[in-house]
Amino acid sequence: MAQELEQEPAPLAPQQPTKPWIRFWARYFDYLSHAIFISILWILIDFDSFLQINDNLLGFILLVAFVFLDALYMYFWGTTPGKKLLNIKVLDADGTRMPKSLAFKRARLVWLRGMGLGVGILEIIANIIGYRRLKKEGITSWDQELGLQVIHGKIGIFRMLLTPFIVVLLLGIAVYGMI
């Protein structure tokens, strides 16, 4: 009788088809939109210091800020603006939002393994490795290591086309701003 009262942990959601490109567009939507937002704030606060900062240092600062913001979004809402736009949630093994420590660990692992620390060729290699692993095994190394589940909801064609367009537009704005 006592064994019957013990509650088993909730099973993970059934394996869904992997959607690496949807995840890619969500991540870069988040990164670029936040980079531009933070840059605009910086310009409004201290234009001269923004003009004087080294581009590599600025990129590093923006990426670290992105990692921090990504973790906060995941902790509070279980998603980020880009993931929300593309109807993606990342949940703990029991189907709830992840605790703060796990959200920050995931953000650091995504930065390291998924974005190659934002360093040119390392970022390209990290994206290729992440893509291949996700297609082959159905889960990224960081989500598997942390016992997380990624839930993809349905998205319409409008959102599916709008997000890459916005990412390319934001990238154009960022590049144009550097020239």
CSV table of C-alpha atoms in Angstrom, one decimal:
chain,number,residue,atom,x,y,z
A,1,MET,CA,0.0,0.0,0.0
A,2,ALA,CA,2.8,2.4,0.9
A,3,GLN,CA,4.4,1.7,-2.5
A,4,GLU,CA,1.2,2.6,-4.3
A,5,LEU,CA,1.2,6.0,-2.5
A,6,GLU,CA,4.7,6.9,-3.7
A,7,GLN,CA,4.5,9.2,-6.6
A,8,GLU,CA,6.6,8.5,-9.7
A,9,PRO,CA,8.3,11.4,-11.4
A,10,ALA,CA,6.4,12.8,-14.4
A,11,PRO,CA,7.7,11.3,-17.6
A,12,LEU,CA,9.4,13.5,-20.2
A,13,ALA,CA,7.3,14.7,-23.0
A,14,PRO,CA,7.2,12.4,-26.0
A,15,GLN,CA,10.1,13.0,-28.4
A,16,GLN,CA,9.2,15.7,-30.9
A,17,PRO,CA,10.7,16.2,-34.3
A,18,THR,CA,13.9,18.3,-34.0
A,19,LYS,CA,13.7,21.9,-35.3
A,20,PRO,CA,17.3,23.1,-35.3
A,21,TRP,CA,16.6,26.0,-37.7
A,22,ILE,CA,13.7,27.2,-35.6
A,23,ARG,CA,15.9,27.2,-32.5
A,24,PHE,CA,18.7,29.0,-34.5
A,25,TRP,CA,16.4,31.8,-35.6
A,26,ALA,CA,15.0,32.2,-32.1
A,27,ARG,CA,18.5,32.4,-30.5
A,28,TYR,CA,19.8,34.9,-33.0
A,29,PHE,CA,16.6,37.0,-32.8
A,30,ASP,CA,17.2,37.2,-29.1
A,31,TYR,CA,20.9,38.0,-29.3
A,32,LEU,CA,20.6,40.6,-32.0
A,33,SER,CA,17.5,42.4,-30.6
A,34,HIS,CA,19.1,42.6,-27.2
A,35,ALA,CA,22.5,43.7,-28.6
A,36,ILE,CA,20.8,46.6,-30.5
A,37,PHE,CA,18.6,47.5,-27.5
A,38,ILE,CA,21.6,47.5,-25.1
A,39,SER,CA,23.7,49.5,-27.6
A,40,ILE,CA,20.9,52.1,-28.0
A,41,LEU,CA,20.7,52.4,-24.2
A,42,TRP,CA,24.4,52.8,-23.9
A,43,ILE,CA,24.4,55.5,-26.6
A,44,LEU,CA,21.6,57.4,-24.8
A,45,ILE,CA,23.5,57.2,-21.5
A,46,ASP,CA,27.1,57.9,-22.7
A,47,PHE,CA,27.5,58.3,-26.5
A,48,ASP,CA,31.2,59.2,-26.3
A,49,SER,CA,32.2,56.0,-24.4
A,50,PHE,CA,30.2,53.9,-26.9
A,51,LEU,CA,32.1,55.4,-29.8
A,52,GLN,CA,35.5,54.8,-28.0
A,53,ILE,CA,35.0,51.2,-27.0
A,54,ASN,CA,36.9,48.5,-29.0
A,55,ASP,CA,34.5,46.5,-31.2
A,56,ASN,CA,35.7,43.2,-29.9
A,57,LEU,CA,35.2,44.3,-26.3
A,58,LEU,CA,31.7,45.6,-27.2
A,59,GLY,CA,30.8,42.3,-28.8
A,60,PHE,CA,32.0,40.4,-25.7
A,61,ILE,CA,30.0,42.7,-23.3
A,62,LEU,CA,26.9,42.3,-25.4
A,63,LEU,CA,27.3,38.6,-25.5
A,64,VAL,CA,27.7,38.3,-21.7
A,65,ALA,CA,24.7,40.6,-21.2
A,66,PHE,CA,22.8,38.3,-23.6
A,67,VAL,CA,23.8,35.2,-21.6
A,68,PHE,CA,22.6,36.9,-18.4
A,69,LEU,CA,19.3,38.0,-19.9
A,70,ASP,CA,18.7,34.6,-21.5
A,71,ALA,CA,19.0,33.0,-18.1
A,72,LEU,CA,16.6,35.5,-16.5
A,73,TYR,CA,14.0,34.9,-19.2
A,74,MET,CA,14.3,31.1,-18.9
A,75,TYR,CA,14.0,31.3,-15.1
A,76,PHE,CA,11.0,33.7,-15.0
A,77,TRP,CA,9.1,32.6,-18.1
A,78,GLY,CA,10.6,29.3,-19.4
A,79,THR,CA,11.1,31.0,-22.7
A,80,THR,CA,12.8,34.1,-24.3
A,81,PRO,CA,11.2,36.6,-26.7
A,82,GLY,CA,12.6,34.8,-29.8
A,83,LYS,CA,11.5,31.4,-28.4
A,84,LYS,CA,8.1,32.9,-27.6
A,85,LEU,CA,7.8,34.2,-31.1
A,86,LEU,CA,8.5,30.7,-32.4
A,87,ASN,CA,6.5,28.9,-29.7
A,88,ILE,CA,9.4,27.1,-28.0
A,89,LYS,CA,9.6,26.4,-24.3
A,90,VAL,CA,12.5,24.8,-22.4
A,91,LEU,CA,11.3,23.1,-19.2
A,92,ASP,CA,12.8,21.1,-16.4
A,93,ALA,CA,12.4,17.3,-16.5
A,94,ASP,CA,9.2,17.5,-14.5
A,95,GLY,CA,7.6,19.9,-17.0
A,96,THR,CA,8.1,23.1,-14.9
A,97,ARG,CA,10.2,26.2,-15.4
A,98,MET,CA,13.8,25.5,-14.5
A,99,PRO,CA,15.3,26.8,-11.2
A,100,LYS,CA,17.5,29.8,-11.4
A,101,SER,CA,20.8,27.9,-11.0
A,102,LEU,CA,19.8,25.6,-13.9
A,103,ALA,CA,18.7,28.5,-16.1
A,104,PHE,CA,22.1,30.2,-15.6
A,105,LYS,CA,24.0,26.9,-16.1
A,106,ARG,CA,22.1,26.3,-19.4
A,107,ALA,CA,22.8,29.9,-20.6
A,108,ARG,CA,26.5,29.4,-20.0
A,109,LEU,CA,26.5,26.0,-21.8
A,110,VAL,CA,24.6,27.5,-24.7
A,111,TRP,CA,27.2,30.3,-24.9
A,112,LEU,CA,30.1,27.9,-24.8
A,113,ARG,CA,28.8,24.9,-26.8
A,114,GLY,CA,26.1,26.5,-28.9
A,115,MET,CA,27.6,29.8,-29.7
A,116,GLY,CA,31.4,29.0,-29.4
A,117,LEU,CA,31.8,31.9,-27.0
A,118,GLY,CA,30.8,34.2,-29.9
A,119,VAL,CA,34.3,33.9,-31.4
A,120,GLY,CA,34.1,33.9,-35.2
A,121,ILE,CA,35.2,30.5,-36.5
A,122,LEU,CA,34.4,28.8,-33.1
A,123,GLU,CA,30.8,30.0,-33.4
A,124,ILE,CA,30.5,28.5,-36.9
A,125,ILE,CA,32.0,25.2,-35.7
A,126,ALA,CA,29.7,25.2,-32.6
A,127,ASN,CA,26.7,25.8,-34.7
A,128,ILE,CA,27.5,23.0,-37.1
A,129,ILE,CA,28.2,20.5,-34.2
A,130,GLY,CA,25.1,21.6,-32.4
A,131,TYR,CA,23.0,21.2,-35.6
A,132,ARG,CA,24.4,17.7,-36.4
A,133,ARG,CA,23.9,16.5,-32.8
A,134,LEU,CA,20.3,17.8,-32.6
A,135,LYS,CA,19.4,16.2,-36.0
A,136,LYS,CA,21.1,12.9,-35.0
A,137,GLU,CA,20.2,12.5,-31.3
A,138,GLY,CA,17.1,14.8,-31.1
A,139,ILE,CA,18.6,16.9,-28.2
A,140,THR,CA,21.4,19.3,-27.6
A,141,SER,CA,24.3,18.3,-25.4
A,142,TRP,CA,23.4,21.0,-22.8
A,143,ASP,CA,19.7,20.1,-22.6
A,144,GLN,CA,20.6,16.4,-22.3
A,145,GLU,CA,23.2,17.1,-19.6
A,146,LEU,CA,20.8,19.2,-17.6
A,147,GLY,CA,17.8,16.9,-18.1
A,148,LEU,CA,15.7,19.5,-19.9
A,149,GLN,CA,13.0,19.1,-22.4
A,150,VAL,CA,12.4,21.5,-25.3
A,151,ILE,CA,8.7,21.8,-26.4
A,152,HIS,CA,7.9,23.1,-29.8
A,153,GLY,CA,4.4,24.4,-30.3
A,154,LYS,CA,2.8,25.0,-33.6
A,155,ILE,CA,3.8,28.1,-35.5
A,156,GLY,CA,2.2,29.5,-38.5
A,157,ILE,CA,3.9,30.3,-41.8
A,158,PHE,CA,3.8,34.0,-41.0
A,159,ARG,CA,5.9,33.7,-37.9
A,160,MET,CA,8.2,31.1,-39.6
A,161,LEU,CA,9.0,33.7,-42.3
A,162,LEU,CA,8.9,36.8,-40.2
A,163,THR,CA,11.5,35.7,-37.7
A,164,PRO,CA,14.4,35.1,-40.1
A,165,PHE,CA,13.4,38.3,-41.9
A,166,ILE,CA,13.7,40.2,-38.6
A,167,VAL,CA,17.0,38.5,-37.8
A,168,VAL,CA,18.5,39.5,-41.1
A,169,LEU,CA,17.1,43.0,-40.7
A,170,LEU,CA,18.6,43.3,-37.2
A,171,LEU,CA,21.9,42.0,-38.5
A,172,GLY,CA,21.9,44.6,-41.2
A,173,ILE,CA,21.2,47.3,-38.7
A,174,ALA,CA,24.0,46.0,-36.5
A,175,VAL,CA,26.5,45.8,-39.4
A,176,TYR,CA,25.4,49.2,-40.8
A,177,GLY,CA,25.9,50.7,-37.4
A,178,MET,CA,29.5,49.5,-37.4
A,179,ILE,CA,30.5,51.0,-40.7
